[in-house]
Amino acid sequence: MKKHFVFLAILGLSLVGCSYPMEELGLFKTGGLEIKGFSKFQNEKVSFDVVKATAMSTCLECHTSGSRSMDTAEEVLAQKDSILSVINKGTMPPRSSGYQALSACEKQILETWIDDQMRSRSDVQKVGELSNCGEAEAPVQKPKTDLATLELSFENLKKEILAPKCMVCHSTETAKRTILETVADLHNHNLLAATAEESVLYQVTVPGMNKRFMPPQRGKTILAPLTEAELSYMKRWIEAGAR
């Protein structure tokens, strides 16, 4: 019995002594915070990779090519004034496309990174040191959607295709082009018909089917064309009744 008690005592002390390396491995929790999630993000330096994963994550669903691309640090810095302006005005990311406004932490990460770059600072702050980021969780990477199995609905069409490929121009915030925010908008502009081949919405996204081609491949707004999977989803949605 005595030997059993001594063994348990030694085991207990061993576990306490090993808690730190176990925390580092993400196998042990201290104070309810997991090292591999919250704490790791808090200790990340404010780099462009952190900016892309937080403040710019929704921007990069659309702006990855052309003159408005924001895929590199150089491209973001070249557009810093216009980017900060639309973010502070609340016009971007567009609410009508289902996006949420940037959080106070995301805005501060972007502003801090831009300021560091413009002043060539070498002593870069960590995320957790920013006044608005003390409680910020690590961003969750959006899983890639399988359009082949995705339910056919306008909400899904808008979220997965229209928002990233069309609504940078065709939303109430931009108000420069035909609005594509609701099914009613599509019908009111005569963009839908019984089949995809007869529908202008589909025609303009397929090379050679219409004199116009969208998204435009020249000018200020250059976005990637619809993929085969996106075209297939749009076609199936139209021919399933466009609801």
PDB file of C-alpha atoms in Angstrom:
ATOM      1  CA  MET A   1       0.000   0.000   0.000  1.00  0.00           C
ATOM      2  CA  LYS A   2       2.827   2.330   0.947  1.00  0.00           C
ATOM      3  CA  LYS A   3       4.659   1.531  -2.289  1.00  0.00           C
ATOM      4  CA  HIS A   4       1.485   2.277  -4.256  1.00  0.00           C
ATOM      5  CA  PHE A   5       1.145   5.696  -2.583  1.00  0.00           C
ATOM      6  CA  VAL A   6       4.804   6.584  -3.303  1.00  0.00           C
ATOM      7  CA  PHE A   7       4.352   5.612  -6.963  1.00  0.00           C
ATOM      8  CA  LEU A   8       1.291   7.864  -7.349  1.00  0.00           C
ATOM      9  CA  ALA A   9       3.091  10.776  -5.695  1.00  0.00           C
ATOM     10  CA  ILE A  10       6.068  10.453  -8.042  1.00  0.00           C
ATOM     11  CA  LEU A  11       3.743  10.162 -11.050  1.00  0.00           C
ATOM     12  CA  GLY A  12       1.917  13.333  -9.985  1.00  0.00           C
ATOM     13  CA  LEU A  13       5.145  15.315  -9.679  1.00  0.00           C
ATOM     14  CA  SER A  14       6.297  14.025 -13.054  1.00  0.00           C
ATOM     15  CA  LEU A  15       3.124  15.215 -14.755  1.00  0.00           C
ATOM     16  CA  VAL A  16       3.432  18.666 -13.201  1.00  0.00           C
ATOM     17  CA  GLY A  17       7.051  18.911 -14.334  1.00  0.00           C
ATOM     18  CA  CYS A  18       6.103  17.851 -17.856  1.00  0.00           C
ATOM     19  CA  SER A  19       3.137  20.187 -18.241  1.00  0.00           C
ATOM     20  CA  TYR A  20       5.129  22.883 -20.052  1.00  0.00           C
ATOM     21  CA  PRO A  21       6.449  20.697 -22.910  1.00  0.00           C
ATOM     22  CA  MET A  22       3.035  19.065 -23.147  1.00  0.00           C
ATOM     23  CA  GLU A  23       1.486  22.511 -23.530  1.00  0.00           C
ATOM     24  CA  GLU A  24       3.922  23.308 -26.310  1.00  0.00           C
ATOM     25  CA  LEU A  25       2.821  20.168 -28.111  1.00  0.00           C
ATOM     26  CA  GLY A  26      -0.817  21.150 -27.750  1.00  0.00           C
ATOM     27  CA  LEU A  27      -1.550  18.108 -25.592  1.00  0.00           C
ATOM     28  CA  PHE A  28      -2.178  19.935 -22.354  1.00  0.00           C
ATOM     29  CA  LYS A  29      -4.282  22.987 -21.536  1.00  0.00           C
ATOM     30  CA  THR A  30      -3.495  25.773 -19.112  1.00  0.00           C
ATOM     31  CA  GLY A  31      -6.214  28.178 -18.015  1.00  0.00           C
ATOM     32  CA  GLY A  32      -8.589  26.900 -20.684  1.00  0.00           C
ATOM     33  CA  LEU A  33      -6.431  28.163 -23.595  1.00  0.00           C
ATOM     34  CA  GLU A  34      -4.917  25.733 -26.068  1.00  0.00           C
ATOM     35  CA  ILE A  35      -1.348  26.596 -27.054  1.00  0.00           C
ATOM     36  CA  LYS A  36      -1.735  25.480 -30.669  1.00  0.00           C
ATOM     37  CA  GLY A  37      -4.728  27.761 -31.238  1.00  0.00           C
ATOM     38  CA  PHE A  38      -5.269  30.951 -29.283  1.00  0.00           C
ATOM     39  CA  SER A  39      -1.795  31.412 -27.794  1.00  0.00           C
ATOM     40  CA  LYS A  40       0.058  30.655 -31.006  1.00  0.00           C
ATOM     41  CA  PHE A  41      -1.956  33.268 -32.899  1.00  0.00           C
ATOM     42  CA  GLN A  42      -1.423  35.816 -30.137  1.00  0.00           C
ATOM     43  CA  ASN A  43       2.341  35.310 -30.465  1.00  0.00           C
ATOM     44  CA  GLU A  44       2.397  35.704 -34.251  1.00  0.00           C
ATOM     45  CA  LYS A  45       4.233  38.803 -35.472  1.00  0.00           C
ATOM     46  CA  VAL A  46       2.154  41.217 -37.575  1.00  0.00           C
ATOM     47  CA  SER A  47       3.369  40.032 -40.984  1.00  0.00           C
ATOM     48  CA  PHE A  48       1.780  40.072 -44.431  1.00  0.00           C
ATOM     49  CA  ASP A  49       0.828  36.412 -43.977  1.00  0.00           C
ATOM     50  CA  VAL A  50      -1.174  37.416 -40.876  1.00  0.00           C
ATOM     51  CA  VAL A  51      -2.755  40.317 -42.808  1.00  0.00           C
ATOM     52  CA  LYS A  52      -3.804  37.939 -45.619  1.00  0.00           C
ATOM     53  CA  ALA A  53      -5.289  35.474 -43.141  1.00  0.00           C
ATOM     54  CA  THR A  54      -7.275  38.160 -41.293  1.00  0.00           C
ATOM     55  CA  ALA A  55      -7.999  41.629 -42.711  1.00  0.00           C
ATOM     56  CA  MET A  56      -7.495  40.685 -46.370  1.00  0.00           C
ATOM     57  CA  SER A  57      -9.073  37.228 -46.339  1.00  0.00           C
ATOM     58  CA  THR A  58     -12.408  38.319 -47.819  1.00  0.00           C
ATOM     59  CA  CYS A  59     -10.742  40.796 -50.218  1.00  0.00           C
ATOM     60  CA  LEU A  60      -8.720  37.941 -51.679  1.00  0.00           C
ATOM     61  CA  GLU A  61     -11.872  36.061 -52.643  1.00  0.00           C
ATOM     62  CA  CYS A  62     -12.156  38.611 -55.461  1.00  0.00           C
ATOM     63  CA  HIS A  63      -8.961  40.636 -55.827  1.00  0.00           C
ATOM     64  CA  THR A  64      -6.380  38.071 -56.905  1.00  0.00           C
ATOM     65  CA  SER A  65      -5.622  39.222 -60.449  1.00  0.00           C
ATOM     66  CA  GLY A  66      -5.478  42.328 -62.637  1.00  0.00           C
ATOM     67  CA  SER A  67      -4.832  45.905 -61.638  1.00  0.00           C
ATOM     68  CA  ARG A  68      -6.860  45.566 -58.424  1.00  0.00           C
ATOM     69  CA  SER A  69      -5.087  42.436 -57.231  1.00  0.00           C
ATOM     70  CA  MET A  70      -4.172  42.374 -53.537  1.00  0.00           C
ATOM     71  CA  ASP A  71      -2.301  39.098 -53.541  1.00  0.00           C
ATOM     72  CA  THR A  72       1.141  40.499 -52.707  1.00  0.00           C
ATOM     73  CA  ALA A  73       2.510  42.958 -50.150  1.00  0.00           C
ATOM     74  CA  GLU A  74       3.586  45.305 -52.939  1.00  0.00           C
ATOM     75  CA  GLU A  75       0.099  45.353 -54.464  1.00  0.00           C
ATOM     76  CA  VAL A  76      -1.557  46.107 -51.132  1.00  0.00           C
ATOM     77  CA  LEU A  77       0.879  48.911 -50.309  1.00  0.00           C
ATOM     78  CA  ALA A  78       0.345  50.469 -53.742  1.00  0.00           C
ATOM     79  CA  GLN A  79      -3.416  50.649 -53.003  1.00  0.00           C
ATOM     80  CA  LYS A  80      -3.196  51.296 -49.266  1.00  0.00           C
ATOM     81  CA  ASP A  81      -5.044  54.635 -49.319  1.00  0.00           C
ATOM     82  CA  SER A  82      -8.029  53.347 -51.299  1.00  0.00           C
ATOM     83  CA  ILE A  83      -8.142  50.089 -49.300  1.00  0.00           C
ATOM     84  CA  LEU A  84      -8.185  51.899 -45.952  1.00  0.00           C
ATOM     85  CA  SER A  85     -10.731  54.405 -47.275  1.00  0.00           C
ATOM     86  CA  VAL A  86     -13.362  51.821 -48.320  1.00  0.00           C
ATOM     87  CA  ILE A  87     -12.790  49.765 -45.170  1.00  0.00           C
ATOM     88  CA  ASN A  88     -13.240  52.801 -42.900  1.00  0.00           C
ATOM     89  CA  LYS A  89     -16.327  53.898 -44.851  1.00  0.00           C
ATOM     90  CA  GLY A  90     -17.773  50.419 -44.425  1.00  0.00           C
ATOM     91  CA  THR A  91     -18.333  49.864 -48.163  1.00  0.00           C
ATOM     92  CA  MET A  92     -15.896  46.966 -48.268  1.00  0.00           C
ATOM     93  CA  PRO A  93     -16.195  44.090 -47.803  1.00  0.00           C
ATOM     94  CA  PRO A  94     -19.669  44.540 -49.399  1.00  0.00           C
ATOM     95  CA  ARG A  95     -22.506  43.789 -46.960  1.00  0.00           C
ATOM     96  CA  SER A  96     -24.914  43.069 -49.822  1.00  0.00           C
ATOM     97  CA  SER A  97     -22.734  40.104 -50.788  1.00  0.00           C
ATOM     98  CA  GLY A  98     -23.081  38.626 -47.321  1.00  0.00           C
ATOM     99  CA  TYR A  99     -19.706  39.736 -45.963  1.00  0.00           C
ATOM    100  CA  GLN A 100     -19.182  41.067 -42.448  1.00  0.00           C
ATOM    101  CA  ALA A 101     -17.329  44.291 -41.682  1.00  0.00           C
ATOM    102  CA  LEU A 102     -13.754  43.900 -40.499  1.00  0.00           C
ATOM    103  CA  SER A 103     -13.396  43.570 -36.746  1.00  0.00           C
ATOM    104  CA  ALA A 104     -11.483  46.177 -34.740  1.00  0.00           C
ATOM    105  CA  CYS A 105      -8.624  43.684 -34.437  1.00  0.00           C
ATOM    106  CA  GLU A 106      -8.508  42.974 -38.195  1.00  0.00           C
ATOM    107  CA  LYS A 107      -8.432  46.686 -38.984  1.00  0.00           C
ATOM    108  CA  GLN A 108      -5.661  47.282 -36.458  1.00  0.00           C
ATOM    109  CA  ILE A 109      -3.596  44.413 -37.886  1.00  0.00           C
ATOM    110  CA  LEU A 110      -3.852  45.922 -41.375  1.00  0.00           C
ATOM    111  CA  GLU A 111      -3.146  49.485 -40.213  1.00  0.00           C
ATOM    112  CA  THR A 112      -0.209  48.361 -38.049  1.00  0.00           C
ATOM    113  CA  TRP A 113       1.341  46.334 -40.855  1.00  0.00           C
ATOM    114  CA  ILE A 114       0.997  49.208 -43.353  1.00  0.00           C
ATOM    115  CA  ASP A 115       2.497  51.661 -40.854  1.00  0.00           C
ATOM    116  CA  ASP A 116       5.388  49.278 -40.130  1.00  0.00           C
ATOM    117  CA  GLN A 117       6.110  48.931 -43.843  1.00  0.00           C
ATOM    118  CA  MET A 118       5.950  52.662 -44.559  1.00  0.00           C
ATOM    119  CA  ARG A 119       8.305  53.410 -41.633  1.00  0.00           C
ATOM    120  CA  SER A 120      10.568  50.414 -42.328  1.00  0.00           C
ATOM    121  CA  ARG A 121      10.272  49.187 -38.738  1.00  0.00           C
ATOM    122  CA  SER A 122      12.244  46.102 -37.823  1.00  0.00           C
ATOM    123  CA  ASP A 123      10.794  45.784 -34.298  1.00  0.00           C
ATOM    124  CA  VAL A 124       7.441  44.273 -35.285  1.00  0.00           C
ATOM    125  CA  GLN A 125       4.667  43.852 -32.717  1.00  0.00           C
ATOM    126  CA  LYS A 126       2.895  40.589 -32.027  1.00  0.00           C
ATOM    127  CA  VAL A 127      -0.849  40.220 -32.562  1.00  0.00           C
ATOM    128  CA  GLY A 128      -1.495  39.914 -28.822  1.00  0.00           C
ATOM    129  CA  GLU A 129       0.294  43.214 -28.186  1.00  0.00           C
ATOM    130  CA  LEU A 130      -2.223  45.197 -30.247  1.00  0.00           C
ATOM    131  CA  SER A 131      -4.832  46.957 -28.112  1.00  0.00           C
ATOM    132  CA  ASN A 132      -7.791  45.509 -30.060  1.00  0.00           C
ATOM    133  CA  CYS A 133      -6.478  41.972 -30.406  1.00  0.00           C
ATOM    134  CA  GLY A 134      -6.014  40.759 -26.842  1.00  0.00           C
ATOM    135  CA  GLU A 135      -8.958  38.343 -27.113  1.00  0.00           C
ATOM    136  CA  ALA A 136      -8.636  37.552 -30.830  1.00  0.00           C
ATOM    137  CA  GLU A 137      -8.804  33.916 -31.894  1.00  0.00           C
ATOM    138  CA  ALA A 138      -6.802  32.452 -34.743  1.00  0.00           C
ATOM    139  CA  PRO A 139      -8.625  32.749 -38.090  1.00  0.00           C
ATOM    140  CA  VAL A 140     -10.301  29.595 -39.355  1.00  0.00           C
ATOM    141  CA  GLN A 141      -9.427  28.694 -42.923  1.00  0.00           C
ATOM    142  CA  LYS A 142     -12.491  28.436 -45.136  1.00  0.00           C
ATOM    143  CA  PRO A 143     -12.839  24.920 -46.562  1.00  0.00           C
ATOM    144  CA  LYS A 144     -13.150  24.653 -50.322  1.00  0.00           C
ATOM    145  CA  THR A 145     -16.744  24.138 -51.430  1.00  0.00           C
ATOM    146  CA  ASP A 146     -17.602  21.140 -53.594  1.00  0.00           C
ATOM    147  CA  LEU A 147     -19.892  22.750 -56.158  1.00  0.00           C
ATOM    148  CA  ALA A 148     -20.770  19.366 -57.645  1.00  0.00           C
ATOM    149  CA  THR A 149     -22.636  18.367 -54.474  1.00  0.00           C
ATOM    150  CA  LEU A 150     -23.676  21.814 -53.206  1.00  0.00           C
ATOM    151  CA  GLU A 151     -27.436  22.343 -52.922  1.00  0.00           C
ATOM    152  CA  LEU A 152     -28.844  24.365 -55.832  1.00  0.00           C
ATOM    153  CA  SER A 153     -30.067  27.708 -54.478  1.00  0.00           C
ATOM    154  CA  PHE A 154     -29.660  31.392 -55.198  1.00  0.00           C
ATOM    155  CA  GLU A 155     -28.083  31.894 -51.775  1.00  0.00           C
ATOM    156  CA  ASN A 156     -25.326  29.419 -52.649  1.00  0.00           C
ATOM    157  CA  LEU A 157     -24.921  30.826 -56.167  1.00  0.00           C
ATOM    158  CA  LYS A 158     -24.510  34.307 -54.717  1.00  0.00           C
ATOM    159  CA  LYS A 159     -22.104  33.258 -51.978  1.00  0.00           C
ATOM    160  CA  GLU A 160     -19.864  30.991 -54.056  1.00  0.00           C
ATOM    161  CA  ILE A 161     -19.950  32.612 -57.528  1.00  0.00           C
ATOM    162  CA  LEU A 162     -21.679  35.980 -57.817  1.00  0.00           C
ATOM    163  CA  ALA A 163     -20.074  37.534 -54.726  1.00  0.00           C
ATOM    164  CA  PRO A 164     -16.440  36.751 -55.574  1.00  0.00           C
ATOM    165  CA  LYS A 165     -16.723  37.034 -59.361  1.00  0.00           C
ATOM    166  CA  CYS A 166     -19.468  39.600 -60.105  1.00  0.00           C
ATOM    167  CA  MET A 167     -20.572  41.744 -57.197  1.00  0.00           C
ATOM    168  CA  VAL A 168     -17.445  43.845 -56.937  1.00  0.00           C
ATOM    169  CA  CYS A 169     -19.303  45.827 -59.648  1.00  0.00           C
ATOM    170  CA  HIS A 170     -22.864  44.522 -59.519  1.00  0.00           C
ATOM    171  CA  SER A 171     -23.949  45.487 -55.980  1.00  0.00           C
ATOM    172  CA  THR A 172     -25.770  48.356 -54.331  1.00  0.00           C
ATOM    173  CA  GLU A 173     -22.483  49.603 -52.874  1.00  0.00           C
ATOM    174  CA  THR A 174     -20.930  50.071 -56.314  1.00  0.00           C
ATOM    175  CA  ALA A 175     -24.164  50.946 -58.142  1.00  0.00           C
ATOM    176  CA  LYS A 176     -22.308  51.306 -61.444  1.00  0.00           C
ATOM    177  CA  ARG A 177     -23.643  48.198 -63.137  1.00  0.00           C
ATOM    178  CA  THR A 178     -26.697  45.960 -63.180  1.00  0.00           C
ATOM    179  CA  ILE A 179     -27.501  44.876 -59.605  1.00  0.00           C
ATOM    180  CA  LEU A 180     -27.342  41.103 -59.013  1.00  0.00           C
ATOM    181  CA  GLU A 181     -28.303  40.878 -55.359  1.00  0.00           C
ATOM    182  CA  THR A 182     -31.596  38.980 -55.579  1.00  0.00           C
ATOM    183  CA  VAL A 183     -33.369  36.543 -57.905  1.00  0.00           C
ATOM    184  CA  ALA A 184     -35.820  39.372 -58.605  1.00  0.00           C
ATOM    185  CA  ASP A 185     -32.921  41.515 -59.836  1.00  0.00           C
ATOM    186  CA  LEU A 186     -31.946  38.787 -62.299  1.00  0.00           C
ATOM    187  CA  HIS A 187     -35.507  38.503 -63.630  1.00  0.00           C
ATOM    188  CA  ASN A 188     -36.033  42.284 -63.758  1.00  0.00           C
ATOM    189  CA  HIS A 189     -32.961  42.637 -65.955  1.00  0.00           C
ATOM    190  CA  ASN A 190     -34.081  39.722 -68.175  1.00  0.00           C
ATOM    191  CA  LEU A 191     -30.984  37.684 -67.375  1.00  0.00           C
ATOM    192  CA  LEU A 192     -32.765  34.366 -66.889  1.00  0.00           C
ATOM    193  CA  ALA A 193     -34.621  32.059 -69.294  1.00  0.00           C
ATOM    194  CA  ALA A 194     -35.814  28.454 -69.347  1.00  0.00           C
ATOM    195  CA  THR A 195     -32.374  27.108 -70.258  1.00  0.00           C
ATOM    196  CA  ALA A 196     -28.867  28.227 -69.462  1.00  0.00           C
ATOM    197  CA  GLU A 197     -27.993  28.681 -73.146  1.00  0.00           C
ATOM    198  CA  GLU A 198     -30.900  31.146 -73.482  1.00  0.00           C
ATOM    199  CA  SER A 199     -30.022  32.993 -70.258  1.00  0.00           C
ATOM    200  CA  VAL A 200     -27.857  36.109 -70.563  1.00  0.00           C
ATOM    201  CA  LEU A 201     -26.462  35.500 -67.070  1.00  0.00           C
ATOM    202  CA  TYR A 202     -24.924  32.239 -68.317  1.00  0.00           C
ATOM    203  CA  GLN A 203     -24.105  33.399 -71.853  1.00  0.00           C
ATOM    204  CA  VAL A 204     -21.855  36.265 -70.757  1.00  0.00           C
ATOM    205  CA  THR A 205     -19.741  33.976 -68.574  1.00  0.00           C
ATOM    206  CA  VAL A 206     -18.971  31.462 -71.361  1.00  0.00           C
ATOM    207  CA  PRO A 207     -16.330  32.559 -73.896  1.00  0.00           C
ATOM    208  CA  GLY A 208     -17.824  33.066 -77.345  1.00  0.00           C
ATOM    209  CA  MET A 209     -21.519  32.785 -76.412  1.00  0.00           C
ATOM    210  CA  ASN A 210     -22.184  36.525 -76.150  1.00  0.00           C
ATOM    211  CA  LYS A 211     -20.489  39.666 -77.492  1.00  0.00           C
ATOM    212  CA  ARG A 212     -19.865  40.616 -73.873  1.00  0.00           C
ATOM    213  CA  PHE A 213     -17.772  38.501 -71.531  1.00  0.00           C
ATOM    214  CA  MET A 214     -17.850  38.631 -67.740  1.00  0.00           C
ATOM    215  CA  PRO A 215     -15.958  39.168 -65.537  1.00  0.00           C
ATOM    216  CA  PRO A 216     -14.216  41.770 -67.755  1.00  0.00           C
ATOM    217  CA  GLN A 217     -10.647  40.890 -68.661  1.00  0.00           C
ATOM    218  CA  ARG A 218      -9.404  44.402 -69.224  1.00  0.00           C
ATOM    219  CA  GLY A 219      -9.760  47.755 -67.519  1.00  0.00           C
ATOM    220  CA  LYS A 220      -9.663  48.383 -63.784  1.00  0.00           C
ATOM    221  CA  THR A 221     -11.747  45.396 -62.732  1.00  0.00           C
ATOM    222  CA  ILE A 222     -10.039  42.192 -63.845  1.00  0.00           C
ATOM    223  CA  LEU A 223     -11.228  39.024 -62.138  1.00  0.00           C
ATOM    224  CA  ALA A 224     -10.655  35.376 -62.945  1.00  0.00           C
ATOM    225  CA  PRO A 225     -13.231  33.870 -65.361  1.00  0.00           C
ATOM    226  CA  LEU A 226     -15.702  31.338 -63.999  1.00  0.00           C
ATOM    227  CA  THR A 227     -14.282  27.846 -63.691  1.00  0.00           C
ATOM    228  CA  GLU A 228     -15.855  24.776 -65.290  1.00  0.00           C
ATOM    229  CA  ALA A 229     -17.293  23.816 -61.898  1.00  0.00           C
ATOM    230  CA  GLU A 230     -18.799  27.303 -61.420  1.00  0.00           C
ATOM    231  CA  LEU A 231     -20.292  27.324 -64.926  1.00  0.00           C
ATOM    232  CA  SER A 232     -21.746  23.873 -64.342  1.00  0.00           C
ATOM    233  CA  TYR A 233     -23.320  24.962 -61.054  1.00  0.00           C
ATOM    234  CA  MET A 234     -24.860  28.078 -62.634  1.00  0.00           C
ATOM    235  CA  LYS A 235     -26.227  26.034 -65.542  1.00  0.00           C
ATOM    236  CA  ARG A 236     -27.763  23.420 -63.267  1.00  0.00           C
ATOM    237  CA  TRP A 237     -29.248  26.120 -61.000  1.00  0.00           C
ATOM    238  CA  ILE A 238     -30.919  27.893 -63.931  1.00  0.00           C
ATOM    239  CA  GLU A 239     -32.315  24.690 -65.399  1.00  0.00           C
ATOM    240  CA  ALA A 240     -33.584  23.548 -61.987  1.00  0.00           C
ATOM    241  CA  GLY A 241     -35.889  26.579 -61.906  1.00  0.00           C
ATOM    242  CA  ALA A 242     -33.558  29.375 -60.781  1.00  0.00           C
ATOM    243  CA  ARG A 243     -34.876  29.572 -57.224  1.00  0.00           C
TER     244      ARG A 243
END
